[in-house]
Amino acid sequence: SVRSNALSESETLFLSGLQHFQFQNAYQDNYTSYLPFLLRRLRLEQHADLDLGYWSGVSGVPVRSDSLNPHLNERDPDDEHTVALSVHNHPTIMGRDIMAYGAKRSVVVVSELIKNSVYVFPSEESFALFKQLRLERKSERRRNSVIVYDEKSNIIRITSTSADALRPNTADTVVDRRQHIIPVDSKIKGTGLPLFKVVVPYMSSFRRKAPFMVFRKYREIPERPASPGADDEHFETYVFCEVYRKSFLPYKRYAFKFTPADSPLFTLYAFQYSYRPFADFTYKNTRFRILGTPLLLVYVAVYSPELRLCVLDDLQPSLADDLVEREQRPDLISRVRSHSIPNIILGLLSLELHTPPLPSEPAILLKDPVPRPDNPIVLDGDLRPRANDHTFIPYNSPPFARFMDSFVYQKNALLLPKKYTEVGKVEVYQDPLESCALDPLTTYAVEIDQLVLSTLLLAFREAKIRVARR
């Protein structure tokens, strides 16, 4: 048989389904199967046994047990601090104890064949109900009724003949003849309704001010039509998040501008490192790291089917630590367009006159935040792209969320294309007590934190697809 030592001894490009880390139903249960945490805990216990001074005598001569295996005494300087905190004092995540995250939600990502649209559903059951409701929407019994908004904007379903008789008598009543994605009855309940419609603007990579992605969230309660004949393409959705990307030498910055309907507006900054497969951001005083992002300085980019969201260890540096205002440099292009040649020369001479970085401020107060110049990750002298360097992987806590491509967990993939195809799923933990009174399969049961984390994972999935030309 033909055997290659180079291939047999190297790491595989893709992990099998059994090799992937399996998310448990409750977050705290993952500690029993997360190998980085278990190995450090085992090492700490071995060091504790050695410190007790275990002895074994042979022919009356006492011998230290660590002399039997000298490798056991090789202590990692990060082990004591990291594992001691992990065993006795679990960190909080987004202001909650890890024991509170006792429910796992699987958010389904679906692609539409004809319109090339991407939808995000709160569960697989919701996606199945969506397909069923799409068929019912076209049935004859649905065509014989219409939605009417009365003078108080209450939604009423009546027959078409009643609507024709009602229209000339009530000026404040508006008949809704818009085409809804699912029947309004189910939309109001939040059953079978997508969470998001993901929009990727055309040629966004070459348009400076165009967003990288746009996440439009579906409204459970439709807004009243402006007029009976009004045709609004986005009447069902509103902009939940716009993503803007900007490239720098060692990293790329993603600005997530969230505009939720029932929460304050905020902007979240994530920084994708160019030489290691990770991206960092801070959300609700919790430092997160997304593992599996593409390397930006390679000739051949391999598409990795998984993204993991982890909580950083206390001693690990982050690109999102201590952000500062970016140094302002003169814009030579604008000078060429609006100034004379002498002014252009003066502009060239003033390139070295940079504005010094401001002291560290919260990212919410900065207009153009970037990592500090003395950030340990930015100062890393080894700039060779390395995907197999595992020093950036957190050891204290198992992954809190992840995105996985559908070809990893779907066993029987159909060769013929379907109108709606599942392309992946996002698994993320949430507090079941926050939505205990709601149906877990509806859109109402998904918290804002889970929406935010899912948005970031899907944005970096899009970045991977563009780099891999997939």
Coordinates of C-alpha atoms in Angstrom, one line a residue:
S1 CA 0.0 0.0 0.0
V2 CA 1.1 3.6 -0.6
R3 CA 1.8 5.5 2.6
S4 CA 3.0 9.0 3.1
N5 CA 4.8 9.8 6.3
A6 CA 4.3 13.6 5.7
L7 CA 0.5 13.2 5.4
S8 CA 0.0 10.5 8.1
E9 CA 1.9 12.5 10.7
S10 CA 0.3 15.9 10.0
E11 CA -2.9 17.3 11.4
T12 CA -6.0 16.6 9.3
L13 CA -7.7 19.5 7.5
F14 CA -11.1 18.7 8.8
L15 CA -12.3 17.0 12.0
S16 CA -14.8 14.2 11.9
G17 CA -18.1 14.5 13.6
L18 CA -16.9 12.5 16.6
Q19 CA -13.8 14.7 17.0
H20 CA -15.8 17.9 17.3
F21 CA -16.5 19.2 20.8
Q22 CA -20.0 18.3 21.6
F23 CA -22.1 21.0 23.3
Q24 CA -24.1 19.7 26.3
N25 CA -27.6 20.9 27.2
A26 CA -26.3 23.0 30.1
Y27 CA -23.1 25.1 29.9
Q28 CA -21.6 23.9 33.2
D29 CA -21.7 20.3 31.9
N30 CA -19.1 21.1 29.3
Y31 CA -16.4 21.3 31.9
T32 CA -16.4 17.5 32.2
S33 CA -15.4 17.1 28.6
Y34 CA -13.3 20.2 27.8
L35 CA -9.8 18.7 27.4
P36 CA -7.7 22.0 28.0
F37 CA -9.5 22.5 31.3
L38 CA -9.2 18.8 32.4
L39 CA -5.5 18.6 31.5
R40 CA -4.6 21.6 33.5
R41 CA -6.7 20.5 36.4
L42 CA -4.9 17.1 36.3
R43 CA -1.5 18.8 36.2
L44 CA -2.4 20.9 39.2
E45 CA -3.5 17.9 41.2
Q46 CA -0.3 16.1 40.3
H47 CA 1.7 19.1 41.5
A48 CA -0.3 19.2 44.7
D49 CA 0.5 15.5 45.3
L50 CA 4.2 16.3 44.8
D51 CA 4.1 19.2 47.2
L52 CA 2.8 16.9 49.9
G53 CA 6.1 14.9 49.7
Y54 CA 5.0 11.4 48.7
W55 CA 7.8 8.9 49.4
S56 CA 8.5 5.4 48.3
G57 CA 11.3 3.3 49.9
V58 CA 13.4 0.7 48.1
S59 CA 15.8 -1.2 50.3
G60 CA 15.3 1.4 53.0
V61 CA 16.4 4.3 50.8
P62 CA 13.7 7.0 50.5
V63 CA 13.1 8.3 47.0
R64 CA 11.0 11.3 45.9
S65 CA 8.2 10.2 43.6
D66 CA 8.9 13.1 41.2
S67 CA 12.3 11.6 40.6
L68 CA 10.6 8.5 39.1
N69 CA 9.0 10.7 36.4
P70 CA 10.9 14.0 36.0
H71 CA 8.4 15.3 33.4
L72 CA 5.7 15.6 36.1
N73 CA 7.6 18.4 37.8
E74 CA 7.7 20.5 34.7
R75 CA 5.2 23.2 35.8
D76 CA 3.5 25.5 33.4
P77 CA 3.6 29.0 35.0
D78 CA 0.0 29.6 33.8
D79 CA -1.3 26.4 35.4
E80 CA -1.6 27.4 39.0
H81 CA -3.4 30.6 38.5
T82 CA -5.7 29.4 35.7
V83 CA -6.7 26.1 37.1
A84 CA -7.1 27.3 40.7
L85 CA -9.6 29.9 39.5
S86 CA -11.4 27.4 37.2
V87 CA -11.9 24.8 39.9
H88 CA -13.0 26.9 42.8
N89 CA -14.2 30.2 41.4
H90 CA -16.0 30.0 38.0
P91 CA -16.1 33.3 36.2
T92 CA -19.2 35.2 35.3
I93 CA -20.3 35.6 31.7
M94 CA -22.1 38.8 30.7
G95 CA -22.9 39.5 34.3
R96 CA -24.4 36.1 35.2
D97 CA -22.9 33.1 36.9
I98 CA -22.2 30.2 34.5
M99 CA -24.7 28.0 36.4
A100 CA -27.5 30.3 35.0
Y101 CA -26.9 29.2 31.5
G102 CA -28.8 26.0 31.7
A103 CA -30.4 26.0 28.2
K104 CA -28.8 25.5 24.8
R105 CA -30.4 27.1 21.8
S106 CA -29.7 26.0 18.2
V107 CA -30.2 28.8 15.8
V108 CA -30.7 27.5 12.2
V109 CA -29.2 29.4 9.2
V110 CA -31.1 28.8 5.9
S111 CA -30.3 29.9 2.3
E112 CA -33.1 30.5 -0.3
L113 CA -32.2 29.2 -3.7
I114 CA -34.0 31.6 -6.1
K115 CA -33.6 34.9 -4.3
N116 CA -30.2 34.0 -2.8
S117 CA -31.4 35.2 0.6
V118 CA -30.2 34.0 4.0
Y119 CA -32.6 33.6 6.9
V120 CA -31.9 32.8 10.6
F121 CA -34.5 30.8 12.6
P122 CA -34.7 30.4 16.4
S123 CA -34.9 26.6 16.1
E124 CA -35.2 23.7 13.6
E125 CA -38.9 23.3 14.6
S126 CA -39.4 26.9 13.7
F127 CA -37.8 26.4 10.3
A128 CA -40.0 23.4 9.6
L129 CA -43.1 25.4 10.6
F130 CA -42.0 28.2 8.3
K131 CA -42.0 25.9 5.3
Q132 CA -45.4 24.6 6.2
L133 CA -46.8 28.1 6.6
R134 CA -45.4 29.2 3.3
L135 CA -47.5 26.6 1.6
E136 CA -50.6 27.5 3.5
R137 CA -50.2 31.2 2.6
K138 CA -50.8 30.2 -1.0
S139 CA -53.9 28.1 -0.3
E140 CA -57.3 29.2 -1.4
R141 CA -58.6 29.6 2.2
R142 CA -56.0 32.2 2.8
R143 CA -56.9 34.2 -0.3
N144 CA -60.5 34.6 0.8
S145 CA -59.5 36.8 3.8
V146 CA -57.6 40.0 4.4
I147 CA -56.0 41.9 7.3
V148 CA -57.6 45.1 8.4
Y149 CA -56.2 47.8 10.7
D150 CA -58.9 49.7 12.6
E151 CA -58.7 53.3 13.9
K152 CA -56.7 52.0 17.0
S153 CA -54.3 50.0 14.8
N154 CA -55.8 46.7 16.0
I155 CA -55.3 43.9 13.6
I156 CA -58.4 42.0 12.5
R157 CA -58.8 39.3 9.9
I158 CA -62.1 39.5 7.9
T159 CA -63.3 38.1 4.6
S160 CA -62.6 39.9 1.3
T161 CA -66.3 40.8 0.8
S162 CA -66.5 42.4 4.2
A163 CA -63.4 44.4 3.5
D164 CA -64.9 45.8 0.3
A165 CA -68.1 46.8 2.1
L166 CA -66.2 48.3 5.0
R167 CA -63.8 50.5 3.0
P168 CA -66.1 53.3 1.9
N169 CA -67.7 53.7 5.4
T170 CA -64.6 53.9 7.6
A171 CA -61.8 56.4 6.8
D172 CA -59.6 55.3 9.6
T173 CA -59.6 51.6 8.6
V174 CA -56.8 50.4 6.4
V175 CA -56.8 47.1 4.5
D176 CA -53.5 45.4 4.5
R177 CA -52.9 43.9 1.1
R178 CA -49.2 43.5 1.5
Q179 CA -47.5 40.1 0.9
H180 CA -46.3 38.8 4.3
I181 CA -43.7 36.2 4.5
I182 CA -46.0 34.0 6.7
P183 CA -49.6 34.5 7.7
V184 CA -50.1 37.3 10.1
D185 CA -51.8 35.1 12.7
S186 CA -48.5 33.1 13.1
K187 CA -46.3 36.2 12.8
I188 CA -48.0 37.8 15.8
K189 CA -47.3 34.7 17.9
G190 CA -43.7 34.5 16.7
T191 CA -44.1 31.0 15.5
G192 CA -42.5 30.0 12.2
L193 CA -41.0 33.5 11.8
P194 CA -37.4 34.1 11.0
L195 CA -35.2 36.1 13.4
F196 CA -33.1 37.7 10.7
K197 CA -32.8 38.3 7.0
V198 CA -29.1 38.6 6.3
V199 CA -28.3 41.1 3.5
V200 CA -24.8 41.3 1.9
P201 CA -24.7 44.6 -0.1
Y202 CA -23.5 44.2 -3.7
M203 CA -19.8 44.9 -4.2
S204 CA -19.5 45.9 -0.6
S205 CA -15.8 45.0 -0.5
F206 CA -15.1 47.8 -3.1
R207 CA -17.5 50.4 -1.8
R208 CA -15.9 52.4 1.0
K209 CA -19.0 53.5 2.8
A210 CA -21.1 50.4 2.1
P211 CA -21.7 48.1 5.1
F212 CA -20.0 44.7 5.1
M213 CA -23.3 43.0 6.1
V214 CA -26.8 44.1 7.3
F215 CA -29.0 42.1 9.7
R216 CA -32.7 42.9 9.3
K217 CA -34.9 41.6 12.1
Y218 CA -38.4 40.6 11.5
R219 CA -41.2 42.3 13.4
E220 CA -43.7 40.1 15.2
I221 CA -46.4 42.8 15.1
P222 CA -46.6 44.4 11.6
E223 CA -46.8 48.1 11.4
R224 CA -49.9 49.8 10.1
P225 CA -49.7 50.6 6.3
A226 CA -49.1 54.2 5.5
S227 CA -51.9 54.1 2.9
P228 CA -54.0 51.3 1.3
G229 CA -51.8 51.3 -1.8
A230 CA -48.4 51.7 -0.1
D231 CA -45.7 49.3 -1.2
D232 CA -42.8 49.1 1.2
E233 CA -40.2 46.5 0.5
H234 CA -39.0 46.4 4.1
F235 CA -42.3 46.7 6.0
E236 CA -41.7 43.4 7.7
T237 CA -38.2 44.1 9.0
Y238 CA -36.0 46.8 10.5
V239 CA -32.2 47.2 10.6
F240 CA -31.0 45.4 13.7
C241 CA -27.3 45.6 13.0
E242 CA -25.0 47.0 10.3
V243 CA -21.5 45.7 10.1
Y244 CA -18.6 47.9 8.8
R245 CA -15.1 46.5 8.2
K246 CA -11.8 48.4 8.0
S247 CA -8.4 46.9 7.4
F248 CA -5.2 47.8 9.2
L249 CA -1.8 46.2 8.9
P250 CA -1.9 43.5 11.7
Y251 CA -5.7 43.2 12.0
K252 CA -9.1 44.1 10.7
R253 CA -11.7 46.0 12.7
Y254 CA -15.4 45.2 12.5
A255 CA -17.9 47.8 13.8
F256 CA -21.2 46.3 14.7
K257 CA -23.8 49.1 15.0
F258 CA -26.8 47.6 16.8
T259 CA -30.2 49.3 16.6
P260 CA -32.6 47.0 18.5
A261 CA -36.2 48.1 18.7
D262 CA -36.6 47.6 22.4
S263 CA -33.1 48.3 23.7
P264 CA -30.7 51.2 23.6
L265 CA -28.5 51.7 20.6
F266 CA -24.8 50.6 21.0
T267 CA -21.7 49.8 18.9
L268 CA -19.5 46.8 19.4
Y269 CA -16.0 46.6 18.0
A270 CA -14.3 43.3 17.1
F271 CA -10.7 42.9 16.0
Q272 CA -9.6 40.0 13.7
Y273 CA -5.9 39.3 13.9
S274 CA -4.1 38.7 10.6
Y275 CA -1.5 36.2 11.7
R276 CA -3.6 33.9 14.0
P277 CA -7.1 32.5 13.5
F278 CA -9.0 34.5 16.1
A279 CA -10.9 37.7 16.7
D280 CA -11.4 39.5 20.0
F281 CA -14.2 41.7 21.4
T282 CA -15.7 42.7 24.7
Y283 CA -19.4 42.6 25.4
K284 CA -21.0 43.3 28.8
N285 CA -17.7 43.4 30.6
T286 CA -16.8 39.9 29.3
R287 CA -13.8 39.4 27.0
F288 CA -14.7 37.0 24.2
R289 CA -12.5 35.4 21.5
I290 CA -13.8 33.8 18.3
L291 CA -11.6 30.9 17.2
G292 CA -11.4 29.7 13.6
T293 CA -11.3 33.0 11.7
P294 CA -9.3 32.9 8.4
L295 CA -5.7 34.0 8.1
L296 CA -5.5 37.0 6.0
L297 CA -2.0 36.7 4.7
V298 CA -2.0 33.2 3.0
Y299 CA -2.1 32.2 -0.6
V300 CA -4.5 29.3 -0.3
A301 CA -7.2 29.7 2.3
V302 CA -8.9 26.5 3.5
Y303 CA -12.5 26.8 4.6
S304 CA -12.9 25.7 8.2
P305 CA -16.5 24.6 9.0
E306 CA -16.5 25.7 12.6
L307 CA -16.2 28.9 14.6
R308 CA -16.0 28.8 18.4
L309 CA -16.8 31.6 20.8
C310 CA -14.8 31.4 24.1
V311 CA -14.3 33.4 27.2
L312 CA -10.7 34.6 27.5
D313 CA -8.6 33.6 30.5
D314 CA -7.7 36.4 33.0
L315 CA -4.0 36.5 32.0
Q316 CA -4.5 36.2 28.3
P317 CA -4.2 39.5 26.3
S318 CA -6.9 40.6 24.0
L319 CA -6.9 42.9 21.0
A320 CA -10.0 44.6 22.5
D321 CA -8.1 45.6 25.8
D322 CA -7.5 49.3 26.5
L323 CA -8.6 50.7 23.2
V324 CA -7.4 54.2 22.2
E325 CA -8.3 56.7 19.5
R326 CA -6.5 56.1 16.2
E327 CA -3.8 58.5 15.2
Q328 CA -5.1 61.0 12.7
R329 CA -3.0 61.3 9.5
P330 CA -3.5 63.8 6.7
D331 CA -5.7 62.6 3.9
L332 CA -3.5 63.1 0.8
I333 CA -6.2 62.2 -1.7
S334 CA -8.4 65.1 -0.5
R335 CA -5.4 67.4 -0.6
V336 CA -4.7 66.5 -4.2
R337 CA -8.3 67.2 -5.2
S338 CA -8.7 70.6 -3.4
H339 CA -5.2 72.1 -2.9
S340 CA -2.3 73.3 -5.1
I341 CA 1.1 71.7 -5.5
P342 CA 2.8 73.7 -2.7
N343 CA 0.1 72.6 -0.3
I344 CA 0.6 69.0 -1.4
I345 CA 4.3 69.2 -0.6
L346 CA 3.5 70.6 2.8
G347 CA 1.1 67.7 3.3
L348 CA 3.9 65.3 2.5
L349 CA 6.2 67.0 5.0
S350 CA 3.6 66.8 7.7
L351 CA 3.1 63.1 7.5
E352 CA 5.4 62.6 10.5
L353 CA 3.4 64.9 12.7
H354 CA 1.0 62.4 14.2
T355 CA -1.4 63.0 17.0
P356 CA -0.3 61.0 20.1
P357 CA -2.7 58.3 21.3
L358 CA -5.1 59.3 23.9
P359 CA -5.3 57.6 27.3
S360 CA -7.4 54.4 27.5
E361 CA -11.1 55.2 27.4
P362 CA -14.2 53.0 27.1
A363 CA -14.8 52.0 23.5
I364 CA -18.2 53.6 23.7
L365 CA -16.6 57.1 24.0
L366 CA -14.1 56.6 21.1
K367 CA -14.9 57.6 17.6
D368 CA -12.2 55.5 15.9
P369 CA -10.9 53.0 18.4
V370 CA -7.9 50.7 17.8
P371 CA -5.7 48.6 20.1
R372 CA -2.9 50.3 21.9
P373 CA 0.5 50.3 20.2
D374 CA 2.0 48.4 23.1
N375 CA -0.7 45.6 23.0
P376 CA 1.2 42.3 23.5
I377 CA -0.6 40.8 20.5
V378 CA 0.3 43.8 18.2
L379 CA 3.9 43.6 19.4
D380 CA 4.2 40.0 18.6
G381 CA 7.5 39.7 16.6
D382 CA 6.7 36.5 14.8
L383 CA 4.4 37.7 12.0
R384 CA 4.3 34.4 10.1
P385 CA 0.8 33.1 9.7
R386 CA 0.5 30.1 12.0
A387 CA -2.8 28.2 12.4
N388 CA -1.4 25.4 14.6
D389 CA -0.2 27.7 17.4
H390 CA -2.5 26.9 20.3
T391 CA -1.2 29.5 22.8
F392 CA -4.1 31.8 22.0
I393 CA -6.8 29.2 23.0
P394 CA -8.5 29.8 26.4
Y395 CA -8.1 27.1 28.9
N396 CA -10.3 28.2 31.8
S397 CA -13.7 27.8 30.2
P398 CA -15.2 25.7 27.4
P399 CA -16.7 27.3 24.4
F400 CA -19.9 29.3 25.0
A401 CA -21.2 29.3 21.5
R402 CA -20.2 28.1 18.0
F403 CA -21.2 28.1 14.4
M404 CA -21.0 24.8 12.5
D405 CA -21.5 24.3 8.8
S406 CA -24.2 21.9 7.8
F407 CA -22.0 19.4 6.0
V408 CA -20.4 18.5 9.3
Y409 CA -23.6 17.2 11.0
Q410 CA -25.9 16.4 8.1
K411 CA -25.3 12.7 7.1
N412 CA -27.4 12.5 4.0
A413 CA -26.9 15.6 1.9
L414 CA -29.2 15.8 -1.1
L415 CA -27.6 16.3 -4.5
L416 CA -30.6 18.1 -6.0
P417 CA -31.0 21.7 -4.7
K418 CA -34.0 22.7 -2.6
K419 CA -35.8 26.0 -2.3
Y420 CA -34.7 26.4 1.3
T421 CA -31.5 24.7 2.4
E422 CA -30.0 24.6 5.8
V423 CA -26.4 25.8 5.6
G424 CA -25.4 25.7 9.3
K425 CA -26.4 26.4 12.8
V426 CA -25.4 28.5 15.8
E427 CA -25.4 26.9 19.2
V428 CA -25.4 29.4 22.1
Y429 CA -26.4 29.2 25.7
Q430 CA -29.0 31.3 27.5
D431 CA -30.8 31.6 30.8
P432 CA -34.0 29.5 30.8
L433 CA -35.5 31.6 33.6
E434 CA -35.6 34.7 31.4
S435 CA -38.0 33.1 29.0
C436 CA -39.6 30.5 31.2
A437 CA -43.1 31.9 30.6
L438 CA -42.6 31.9 26.8
D439 CA -42.7 29.2 24.2
P440 CA -39.0 28.4 23.6
L441 CA -39.7 27.8 19.9
T442 CA -40.9 31.4 19.3
T443 CA -38.9 34.5 18.4
Y444 CA -39.9 36.1 21.7
A445 CA -37.9 33.5 23.7
V446 CA -34.5 34.6 22.1
E447 CA -32.7 37.1 24.3
I448 CA -30.8 40.1 23.0
D449 CA -27.5 38.6 24.1
Q450 CA -28.0 35.5 22.0
L451 CA -29.0 37.7 19.0
V452 CA -25.8 39.8 19.4
L453 CA -23.5 36.7 19.7
S454 CA -25.2 35.0 16.8
T455 CA -24.7 38.2 14.7
L456 CA -21.0 38.2 15.3
L457 CA -20.5 34.5 14.5
L458 CA -22.4 34.9 11.2
A459 CA -20.4 38.0 10.3
F460 CA -17.1 36.1 10.7
R461 CA -18.6 33.2 8.8
E462 CA -19.2 35.5 5.9
A463 CA -15.6 36.7 6.2
K464 CA -14.4 33.1 6.0
I465 CA -16.5 32.5 2.9
R466 CA -15.0 35.5 1.1
V467 CA -11.4 34.6 1.9
A468 CA -11.9 31.0 0.8
R469 CA -13.8 32.0 -2.3
R470 CA -16.5 29.5 -1.4

